[in-house]
Short mmCIF file of C-alpha atoms in Angstrom, two decimals:
data_model
loop_
_atom_site.label_atom_id
_atom_site.label_comp_id
_atom_site.label_asym_id
_atom_site.label_seq_id
_atom_site.Cartn_x
_atom_site.Cartn_y
_atom_site.Cartn_z
CA UNK A 1 -22.23 -12.22 -31.34
CA UNK A 2 -24.33 -9.70 -33.22
CA UNK A 3 -22.68 -7.13 -35.47
CA UNK A 4 -23.56 -3.91 -37.22
CA UNK A 5 -21.89 -2.49 -40.32
CA UNK A 6 -19.86 0.70 -39.99
CA UNK A 7 -17.81 2.38 -42.69
CA UNK A 8 -14.84 4.70 -43.06
CA UNK A 9 -12.80 5.95 -46.00
CA UNK A 10 -11.50 2.43 -46.62
CA UNK A 11 -14.91 0.75 -46.75
CA UNK A 12 -17.24 -1.27 -44.55
CA UNK A 13 -16.32 -3.00 -41.28
CA UNK A 14 -18.25 -5.33 -38.96
CA UNK A 15 -18.44 -3.92 -35.40
CA UNK A 16 -19.92 -5.67 -32.33
CA UNK A 17 -23.50 -4.42 -32.05
CA UNK A 18 -23.23 -3.68 -28.32
CA UNK A 19 -20.18 -1.41 -28.62
CA UNK A 20 -20.10 2.33 -29.28
CA UNK A 21 -16.92 2.41 -31.32
CA UNK A 22 -16.96 2.37 -35.12
CA UNK A 23 -14.87 1.43 -38.14
CA UNK A 24 -11.44 2.91 -37.38
CA UNK A 25 -11.43 1.63 -33.81
CA UNK A 26 -12.41 -1.83 -35.05
CA UNK A 27 -9.62 -1.86 -37.63
CA UNK A 28 -7.05 -1.00 -34.97
CA UNK A 29 -8.55 -3.59 -32.61
CA UNK A 30 -8.06 -6.26 -35.29
CA UNK A 31 -4.71 -5.07 -36.64
CA UNK A 32 -2.84 -4.70 -33.35
CA UNK A 33 -3.34 -7.85 -31.32
CA UNK A 34 -0.42 -6.99 -29.07
CA UNK A 35 -0.88 -6.96 -25.32
CA UNK A 36 -4.66 -7.26 -25.64
CA UNK A 37 -6.55 -6.96 -22.32
CA UNK A 38 -3.26 -6.25 -20.53
CA UNK A 39 -1.55 -3.24 -22.07
CA UNK A 40 -4.53 -1.22 -23.22
CA UNK A 41 -4.42 2.54 -23.44
CA UNK A 42 -4.40 3.88 -19.85
CA UNK A 43 -7.78 5.03 -18.61
CA UNK A 44 -6.18 8.31 -17.54
CA UNK A 45 -5.62 9.04 -21.26
CA UNK A 46 -9.19 8.06 -22.12
CA UNK A 47 -10.58 10.37 -19.44
CA UNK A 48 -8.23 13.13 -20.63
CA UNK A 49 -9.71 12.68 -24.10
CA UNK A 50 -13.14 13.19 -22.58
CA UNK A 51 -11.95 16.48 -21.10
CA UNK A 52 -10.26 17.78 -24.24
CA UNK A 53 -13.10 16.74 -26.59
CA UNK A 54 -15.60 18.52 -24.35
CA UNK A 55 -13.36 21.59 -24.20
CA UNK A 56 -12.88 21.51 -27.99
CA UNK A 57 -16.63 21.38 -28.56
CA UNK A 58 -17.13 24.31 -26.22
CA UNK A 59 -14.41 26.28 -28.01
CA UNK A 60 -15.91 25.44 -31.40
CA UNK A 61 -19.34 26.56 -30.22
CA UNK A 62 -17.84 29.99 -29.50
CA UNK A 63 -15.69 30.25 -32.62
CA UNK A 64 -17.78 28.25 -35.11
CA UNK A 65 -21.37 28.43 -33.85
CA UNK A 66 -22.73 27.77 -37.33
CA UNK A 67 -21.02 24.37 -37.30
CA UNK A 68 -21.04 23.48 -33.60
CA UNK A 69 -24.72 24.04 -32.88
CA UNK A 70 -26.24 24.04 -29.41
CA UNK A 71 -27.77 20.62 -30.06
CA UNK A 72 -24.44 19.11 -31.12
CA UNK A 73 -22.63 20.74 -28.23
CA UNK A 74 -25.12 19.37 -25.72
CA UNK A 75 -24.83 15.82 -27.08
CA UNK A 76 -21.02 15.93 -27.14
CA UNK A 77 -20.80 17.37 -23.63
CA UNK A 78 -23.06 14.69 -22.17
CA UNK A 79 -21.13 11.90 -23.90
CA UNK A 80 -17.82 13.38 -22.72
CA UNK A 81 -19.08 13.65 -19.15
CA UNK A 82 -19.79 9.91 -19.23
CA UNK A 83 -16.26 9.23 -20.46
CA UNK A 84 -14.74 11.48 -17.80
CA UNK A 85 -16.78 9.66 -15.14
CA UNK A 86 -15.53 6.28 -16.38
CA UNK A 87 -18.95 5.11 -17.55
CA UNK A 88 -17.74 4.25 -21.06
CA UNK A 89 -14.45 2.52 -20.22
CA UNK A 90 -15.61 -0.70 -21.87
CA UNK A 91 -15.75 1.09 -25.22
CA UNK A 92 -12.01 1.83 -25.31
CA UNK A 93 -10.32 -1.50 -26.14
CA UNK A 94 -7.24 -0.34 -28.01
CA UNK A 95 -3.73 -1.30 -26.96
CA UNK A 96 -0.71 0.90 -26.40
CA UNK A 97 1.08 -0.84 -29.26
CA UNK A 98 -0.62 0.97 -32.14
CA UNK A 99 0.35 3.88 -34.33
CA UNK A 100 2.97 6.05 -32.64
CA UNK A 101 0.82 9.18 -32.95
CA UNK A 102 -2.10 7.66 -31.05
CA UNK A 103 -4.37 8.28 -34.04
CA UNK A 104 -6.53 5.23 -33.41
CA UNK A 105 -7.16 6.23 -29.80
CA UNK A 106 -8.15 9.72 -30.94
CA UNK A 107 -10.58 8.16 -33.41
CA UNK A 108 -11.80 5.73 -30.75
CA UNK A 109 -12.79 8.76 -28.68
CA UNK A 110 -14.35 10.49 -31.68
CA UNK A 111 -16.41 7.44 -32.61
CA UNK A 112 -17.62 6.67 -29.12
CA UNK A 113 -18.60 10.30 -28.49
CA UNK A 114 -20.37 10.55 -31.84
CA UNK A 115 -22.31 7.31 -31.43
CA UNK A 116 -23.19 7.98 -27.80
CA UNK A 117 -24.09 11.58 -28.62
CA UNK A 118 -26.42 10.41 -31.37
CA UNK A 119 -28.08 8.03 -28.91
CA UNK A 120 -28.56 10.91 -26.48
CA UNK A 121 -29.94 13.21 -29.19
CA UNK A 122 -32.22 10.50 -30.53
CA UNK A 123 -31.04 11.17 -34.07
CA UNK A 124 -27.86 11.09 -36.10
CA UNK A 125 -26.48 14.60 -35.73
CA UNK A 126 -22.80 13.91 -35.02
CA UNK A 127 -20.01 12.70 -37.30
CA UNK A 128 -16.80 11.53 -35.56
CA UNK A 129 -14.48 13.50 -37.84
CA UNK A 130 -16.55 16.49 -38.88
CA UNK A 131 -18.04 17.28 -35.48
CA UNK A 132 -16.22 15.60 -32.58
CA UNK A 133 -12.79 16.10 -34.19
CA UNK A 134 -13.59 19.61 -35.45
CA UNK A 135 -10.55 21.94 -35.43
CA UNK A 136 -8.32 19.09 -34.26
CA UNK A 137 -5.89 16.43 -35.44
CA UNK A 138 -4.68 13.28 -33.73
CA UNK A 139 -1.27 14.96 -33.82
CA UNK A 140 -2.33 17.69 -31.41
CA UNK A 141 -5.02 15.86 -29.42
CA UNK A 142 -2.84 12.96 -28.26
CA UNK A 143 -0.02 15.12 -26.86
CA UNK A 144 -2.70 17.27 -25.24
CA UNK A 145 -4.25 14.20 -23.61
CA UNK A 146 -0.76 13.20 -22.45
CA UNK A 147 -0.24 16.49 -20.66
CA UNK A 148 -3.71 16.60 -19.13
CA UNK A 149 -3.39 13.03 -17.85
CA UNK A 150 0.13 13.69 -16.52
CA UNK A 151 -0.85 16.84 -14.60
CA UNK A 152 -3.93 15.22 -13.08
CA UNK A 153 -1.95 12.14 -12.09
CA UNK A 154 0.84 14.12 -10.45
CA UNK A 155 -1.31 16.68 -8.66
CA UNK A 156 -4.27 14.52 -7.68
CA UNK A 157 -2.65 11.15 -6.97
CA UNK A 158 1.12 11.09 -6.62
CA UNK A 159 1.77 14.26 -4.62
CA UNK A 160 -1.03 13.57 -2.09
CA UNK A 161 0.35 10.05 -1.57
CA UNK A 162 3.83 11.38 -0.83
CA UNK A 163 2.43 14.04 1.50
CA UNK A 164 0.63 11.31 3.45
CA UNK A 165 3.94 9.54 4.11
CA UNK A 166 5.61 12.86 4.95
CA UNK A 167 2.97 13.44 7.63
CA UNK A 168 3.66 9.99 9.09
CA UNK A 169 7.38 10.69 9.26
CA UNK A 170 6.74 14.02 10.98
CA UNK A 171 4.73 12.21 13.64
CA UNK A 172 7.45 9.59 14.06
CA UNK A 173 10.06 12.33 14.44
CA UNK A 174 8.12 13.83 17.34
CA UNK A 175 7.50 10.46 18.99
CA UNK A 176 11.16 9.44 18.83
CA UNK A 177 12.77 12.71 19.83
CA UNK A 178 15.82 12.20 22.04
CA UNK A 179 16.39 8.51 21.32
CA UNK A 180 20.10 8.20 20.50
CA UNK A 181 21.39 5.37 18.31
CA UNK A 182 24.42 4.46 16.30
CA UNK A 183 24.78 6.12 12.94
CA UNK A 184 26.05 4.09 10.00
CA UNK A 185 28.02 4.92 6.86
CA UNK A 186 29.30 2.40 4.30
CA UNK A 187 27.20 -0.17 6.24
CA UNK A 188 29.72 0.31 9.06
CA UNK A 189 29.28 1.79 12.52
CA UNK A 190 29.60 5.57 12.61
CA UNK A 191 29.10 8.33 15.15
CA UNK A 192 25.78 8.65 17.03
CA UNK A 193 22.59 10.11 15.66
CA UNK A 194 19.11 10.45 17.11
CA UNK A 195 16.39 8.30 15.62
CA UNK A 196 14.36 11.45 14.96
CA UNK A 197 17.28 12.88 12.98
CA UNK A 198 17.42 9.72 10.89
CA UNK A 199 13.68 9.93 10.20
CA UNK A 200 14.01 13.62 9.36
CA UNK A 201 16.36 12.64 6.54
CA UNK A 202 13.64 10.44 5.07
CA UNK A 203 11.05 13.16 5.47
CA UNK A 204 13.20 15.88 3.97
CA UNK A 205 14.04 13.72 0.94
CA UNK A 206 10.34 13.28 0.20
CA UNK A 207 9.69 17.00 0.65
CA UNK A 208 12.42 17.75 -1.90
CA UNK A 209 10.87 15.23 -4.29
CA UNK A 210 7.47 16.92 -4.01
CA UNK A 211 9.13 20.26 -4.73
CA UNK A 212 10.82 18.83 -7.84
CA UNK A 213 7.59 17.26 -9.09
CA UNK A 214 5.73 20.55 -8.61
CA UNK A 215 8.41 22.36 -10.62
CA UNK A 216 7.87 19.91 -13.47
CA UNK A 217 4.13 20.52 -13.66
CA UNK A 218 4.20 24.05 -15.12
CA UNK A 219 5.71 22.94 -18.47
CA UNK A 220 3.15 20.12 -18.63
CA UNK A 221 0.36 22.70 -18.43
CA UNK A 222 1.19 23.84 -21.97
CA UNK A 223 -1.18 22.17 -24.45
CA UNK A 224 -0.55 21.29 -28.08
CA UNK A 225 -4.22 21.63 -29.04
CA UNK A 226 -4.56 24.17 -31.84
CA UNK A 227 -1.51 22.95 -33.75
CA UNK A 228 -3.55 20.37 -35.71
CA UNK A 229 -1.50 18.21 -38.12
CA UNK A 230 1.98 19.77 -38.22
CA UNK A 231 1.81 22.77 -35.90
CA UNK A 232 0.45 25.36 -38.34
CA UNK A 233 -3.11 25.16 -37.02
CA UNK A 234 -4.58 24.27 -40.42
CA UNK A 235 -8.41 23.89 -40.28
CA UNK A 236 -8.64 25.39 -36.79
CA UNK A 237 -10.19 28.84 -36.33
CA UNK A 238 -8.00 31.68 -35.16
CA UNK A 239 -7.63 31.72 -31.38
CA UNK A 240 -8.77 28.10 -31.01
CA UNK A 241 -5.70 27.08 -29.01
CA UNK A 242 -6.18 29.85 -26.48
CA UNK A 243 -9.93 29.30 -26.10
CA UNK A 244 -9.73 25.52 -25.79
CA UNK A 245 -6.92 25.75 -23.22
CA UNK A 246 -9.09 28.04 -21.12
CA UNK A 247 -11.96 25.56 -21.38
CA UNK A 248 -9.65 22.74 -20.23
CA UNK A 249 -8.59 24.94 -17.30
CA UNK A 250 -12.24 25.53 -16.40
CA UNK A 251 -13.02 21.80 -16.55
CA UNK A 252 -10.03 20.65 -14.50
CA UNK A 253 -9.24 23.56 -12.22
CA UNK A 254 -5.62 23.34 -13.39
CA UNK A 255 -3.73 26.29 -14.98
CA UNK A 256 -3.54 24.95 -18.53
CA UNK A 257 -2.46 27.29 -21.33
CA UNK A 258 -1.88 26.92 -25.04
CA UNK A 259 1.69 26.05 -26.03
CA UNK A 260 3.61 29.04 -27.36
CA UNK A 261 5.20 26.98 -30.15
CA UNK A 262 3.05 24.17 -31.55
CA UNK A 263 5.87 22.88 -33.76
CA UNK A 264 7.74 22.08 -30.55
CA UNK A 265 4.74 20.64 -28.73
CA UNK A 266 3.94 18.15 -31.49
CA UNK A 267 7.43 16.76 -31.95
CA UNK A 268 9.17 17.17 -28.57
CA UNK A 269 8.32 15.31 -25.35
CA UNK A 270 10.89 17.03 -23.17
CA UNK A 271 8.27 18.15 -20.64
CA UNK A 272 7.31 14.51 -20.06
CA UNK A 273 10.98 13.51 -19.78
CA UNK A 274 11.64 16.28 -17.25
CA UNK A 275 8.63 15.36 -15.13
CA UNK A 276 9.47 11.66 -15.22
CA UNK A 277 12.95 12.55 -14.04
CA UNK A 278 11.36 14.01 -10.92
CA UNK A 279 9.31 10.84 -10.53
CA UNK A 280 12.51 8.80 -10.83
CA UNK A 281 14.11 10.93 -8.11
CA UNK A 282 11.20 10.03 -5.85
CA UNK A 283 11.64 6.36 -6.74
CA UNK A 284 15.33 6.58 -5.80
CA UNK A 285 14.49 8.05 -2.40
CA UNK A 286 11.75 5.50 -1.79
CA UNK A 287 14.24 2.74 -2.61
CA UNK A 288 16.63 4.19 -0.03
CA UNK A 289 13.95 4.65 2.65
CA UNK A 290 12.49 1.17 2.17
CA UNK A 291 15.96 -0.36 2.33
CA UNK A 292 16.76 1.58 5.52
CA UNK A 293 13.57 0.36 7.14
CA UNK A 294 14.14 -3.29 6.29
CA UNK A 295 17.78 -3.12 7.38
CA UNK A 296 16.83 -1.51 10.69
CA UNK A 297 14.09 -4.10 11.20
CA UNK A 298 16.29 -7.05 10.23
CA UNK A 299 16.38 -9.95 12.65
CA UNK A 300 14.55 -10.59 14.84
CA UNK A 301 17.64 -11.87 16.66
CA UNK A 302 20.52 -12.00 14.19
CA UNK A 303 20.04 -8.65 12.45
CA UNK A 304 20.17 -5.00 13.49
CA UNK A 305 16.75 -5.20 15.11
CA UNK A 306 16.63 -1.51 16.01
CA UNK A 307 13.01 -1.01 14.97
CA UNK A 308 9.84 -3.05 14.96
CA UNK A 309 7.57 -2.98 11.90
CA UNK A 310 4.05 -4.43 11.55
CA UNK A 311 3.82 -8.16 10.92
CA UNK A 312 1.38 -8.49 8.03
CA UNK A 313 1.65 -12.07 6.73
CA UNK A 314 3.71 -15.25 7.16
CA UNK A 315 7.06 -14.93 5.44
CA UNK A 316 7.92 -18.49 4.53
CA UNK A 317 6.30 -21.68 3.31
CA UNK A 318 8.95 -23.74 5.09
CA UNK A 319 10.20 -21.69 8.07
CA UNK A 320 7.42 -21.35 10.68
CA UNK A 321 7.17 -18.01 12.43
CA UNK A 322 9.22 -16.12 9.86
CA UNK A 323 7.92 -12.65 8.97
CA UNK A 324 9.40 -10.61 6.13
CA UNK A 325 9.48 -6.85 5.35
CA UNK A 326 7.09 -7.32 2.44
CA UNK A 327 5.95 -3.71 2.14
CA UNK A 328 9.57 -2.62 1.81
CA UNK A 329 10.13 -5.20 -0.89
CA UNK A 330 7.07 -4.04 -2.85
CA UNK A 331 8.34 -0.45 -2.75
CA UNK A 332 11.80 -1.44 -3.95
CA UNK A 333 10.37 -3.47 -6.85
CA UNK A 334 8.21 -0.51 -7.89
CA UNK A 335 11.29 1.73 -7.71
CA UNK A 336 13.13 -0.62 -10.07
CA UNK A 337 10.18 -0.53 -12.49
CA UNK A 338 10.15 3.27 -12.44
CA UNK A 339 13.88 3.40 -13.16
CA UNK A 340 13.36 1.09 -16.12
CA UNK A 341 10.41 3.16 -17.30
CA UNK A 342 12.62 6.24 -17.26
CA UNK A 343 14.78 4.67 -19.95
CA UNK A 344 11.69 3.92 -22.06
CA UNK A 345 10.34 7.45 -21.64
CA UNK A 346 13.66 8.99 -22.63
CA UNK A 347 14.12 6.72 -25.63
CA UNK A 348 10.55 7.39 -26.80
CA UNK A 349 11.02 11.13 -26.47
CA UNK A 350 14.15 10.99 -28.60
CA UNK A 351 12.18 9.69 -31.57
CA UNK A 352 10.72 12.94 -32.86
CA UNK A 353 11.19 13.08 -36.62
CA UNK A 354 10.49 16.33 -38.44
CA UNK A 355 7.01 17.55 -37.30
CA UNK A 356 5.85 14.69 -35.06
CA UNK A 357 6.94 12.30 -32.34
CA UNK A 358 5.66 8.82 -33.17
CA UNK A 359 6.39 7.05 -29.87
CA UNK A 360 3.76 8.87 -27.82
CA UNK A 361 1.63 5.95 -26.60
CA UNK A 362 4.56 4.03 -25.10
CA UNK A 363 5.93 7.28 -23.65
CA UNK A 364 2.78 8.16 -21.70
CA UNK A 365 2.05 4.51 -20.84
CA UNK A 366 5.33 4.27 -18.95
CA UNK A 367 4.97 7.73 -17.43
CA UNK A 368 1.52 7.02 -16.02
CA UNK A 369 2.52 3.55 -14.83
CA UNK A 370 5.43 5.05 -12.89
CA UNK A 371 3.31 7.69 -11.20
CA UNK A 372 0.43 5.29 -10.51
CA UNK A 373 2.61 2.50 -9.10
CA UNK A 374 4.60 4.88 -6.91
CA UNK A 375 1.47 6.54 -5.53
CA UNK A 376 -0.13 3.22 -4.70
CA UNK A 377 3.08 1.69 -3.31
CA UNK A 378 3.69 4.73 -1.09
CA UNK A 379 0.15 4.63 0.30
CA UNK A 380 0.47 0.88 0.92
CA UNK A 381 3.87 1.32 2.59
CA UNK A 382 2.50 4.09 4.75
CA UNK A 383 -0.63 2.20 5.80
CA UNK A 384 0.89 -1.23 6.31
CA UNK A 385 4.38 -0.39 7.52
CA UNK A 386 5.43 3.20 8.24
CA UNK A 387 2.60 4.12 10.60
CA UNK A 388 3.51 1.12 12.76
CA UNK A 389 7.26 1.71 13.05
CA UNK A 390 8.39 1.46 16.68
CA UNK A 391 11.86 2.04 18.07
CA UNK A 392 13.55 -0.85 19.86
CA UNK A 393 15.11 1.41 22.44
CA UNK A 394 16.99 -1.34 24.26
CA UNK A 395 18.65 -2.60 21.08
CA UNK A 396 19.47 0.94 19.97
CA UNK A 397 21.09 1.64 23.37
CA UNK A 398 23.05 -1.62 23.26
CA UNK A 399 24.32 -1.03 19.72
CA UNK A 400 25.20 2.57 20.52
CA UNK A 401 27.36 1.72 23.51
CA UNK A 402 28.88 -1.27 21.73
CA UNK A 403 30.04 0.88 18.81
CA UNK A 404 33.78 1.44 18.50
CA UNK A 405 33.17 4.67 16.56
CA UNK A 406 32.30 6.39 19.83
CA UNK A 407 36.06 6.69 20.14
CA UNK A 408 35.69 9.77 17.91
CA UNK A 409 34.72 11.68 21.06
CA UNK A 410 38.23 11.13 22.37
CA UNK A 411 39.97 12.76 19.39
CA UNK A 412 40.25 16.21 21.04
CA UNK A 413 41.86 14.65 24.14
CA UNK A 414 44.19 11.91 22.89
CA UNK A 415 44.46 12.65 19.14
CA UNK A 416 43.33 10.78 16.05
CA UNK A 417 46.12 8.19 15.99
CA UNK A 418 45.82 7.27 19.67
CA UNK A 419 42.04 7.08 19.29
CA UNK A 420 42.54 4.68 16.38
CA UNK A 421 44.86 2.53 18.53
CA UNK A 422 42.22 2.50 21.26
CA UNK A 423 39.49 1.33 18.87
CA UNK A 424 41.70 -1.37 17.34
CA UNK A 425 42.74 -2.72 20.75
CA UNK A 426 39.15 -2.75 21.99
CA UNK A 427 38.07 -4.70 18.91
CA UNK A 428 41.03 -7.12 18.97
CA UNK A 429 40.79 -7.88 22.70
CA UNK A 430 36.96 -7.71 22.80
CA UNK A 431 37.02 -5.16 25.60
CA UNK A 432 35.37 -1.75 26.06
CA UNK A 433 36.80 1.50 24.74
CA UNK A 434 37.32 2.63 28.32
CA UNK A 435 39.33 -0.45 29.19
CA UNK A 436 41.43 -0.12 26.05
CA UNK A 437 42.10 3.58 26.56
CA UNK A 438 43.13 3.10 30.19
CA UNK A 439 45.31 0.08 29.43
CA UNK A 440 47.10 2.05 26.70
CA UNK A 441 47.70 4.83 29.22
CA UNK A 442 46.01 7.54 27.17
CA UNK A 443 43.50 8.57 29.87
CA UNK A 444 42.70 7.69 33.46
CA UNK A 445 39.40 5.98 34.16
CA UNK A 446 38.14 9.17 35.83
CA UNK A 447 39.13 11.41 32.91
CA UNK A 448 37.55 8.97 30.43
CA UNK A 449 34.23 9.15 32.27
CA UNK A 450 34.48 12.92 32.35
CA UNK A 451 34.87 13.37 28.57
CA UNK A 452 33.04 10.33 27.15
CA UNK A 453 29.30 11.06 26.69
CA UNK A 454 27.82 9.37 23.57
CA UNK A 455 24.43 11.03 24.02
CA UNK A 456 26.07 14.43 23.61
CA UNK A 457 27.65 13.52 20.28
CA UNK A 458 24.45 14.15 18.25
#
């Protein structure tokens, strides 16, 4: 491999000749061989750095035109556009397990933008610290990248995925209107419910989750940029925070604003914790929905068997013909991962000491993984399972009329205790509720038929 020599304040460093990063990135690459090629800094953070570095250059060109010249601005903007488009992903090798402030990833961005910008300009006009990092600190850029990446992930990926599944459930509600089945509580038979009502519970849960996630986005739109090292804004021109936030808004189309208190925004991650709590709520509901679907589809002969789901792949290496609810299982595993991630996010957010939180990379790594996995799992579940759900009307009808909890309809006529006796006798003697009620002398056969209508109990 060919190398070139780069230098920083600590001296010279050998860097692969074909890479755009420089000395500080290389030092981190060598010093933190933890999770290499597996747990690298999420690309959503890298792309967010492209956005904020472009916005910062634009703000500096307005507030410090003598330093951020038109030529420098043009080179930085072009380099940032390449990063935003994912064209420079190979130049961001650093792992999550680095300094807790994300300093090396900030410098990775600075170095790549400076080197690529110099290539574009055809001369060395950009310095990673003096130009690309102008008016900034790692301590305010990394939390800014966290918020940008979080908002884009939630609004552009997670919420649309959930809304896709909501639309499927709405269609299934309409298609299954009027189909009455047995309800279940405590995994035991309960009073009747329509299948569309059951589906509406799934749909409404997801709608509530979207509402909660949307509520969590507004606090995430506050950006730390402008606080620099400790929140005082040292080395940033007056009004930089406001101008750069407006530039980020223009670049993303999202309502970003500067944080009102930079001392808070550098050391506290409560906005991330709050938003991840909403993500966890979604994971809890997806766990419940996926479990409902696989319970209802259990069988094909010895389970509930009340719905049919798509058969996507063989389910066993030893049992021929077996098909498993694999999409449901994938969703439930993702839900477990998200719940675990919530602990990591909360613990990381609790580690703010004095003027800076130093667990930011692991905090945003888990946050983005949760949102990404849920979005992709929901789309997969929708495409490969939910859209193909079909009611097994015959089995639903059989289970409904075989349920002893239909005796609840008799309460107004024979009382709770007599209804309980009827249900117990029917179960013990393996006879129908009608036979039990008549044998016990509580109602005549004609009166039973007059008052007993399961389909009207919904």
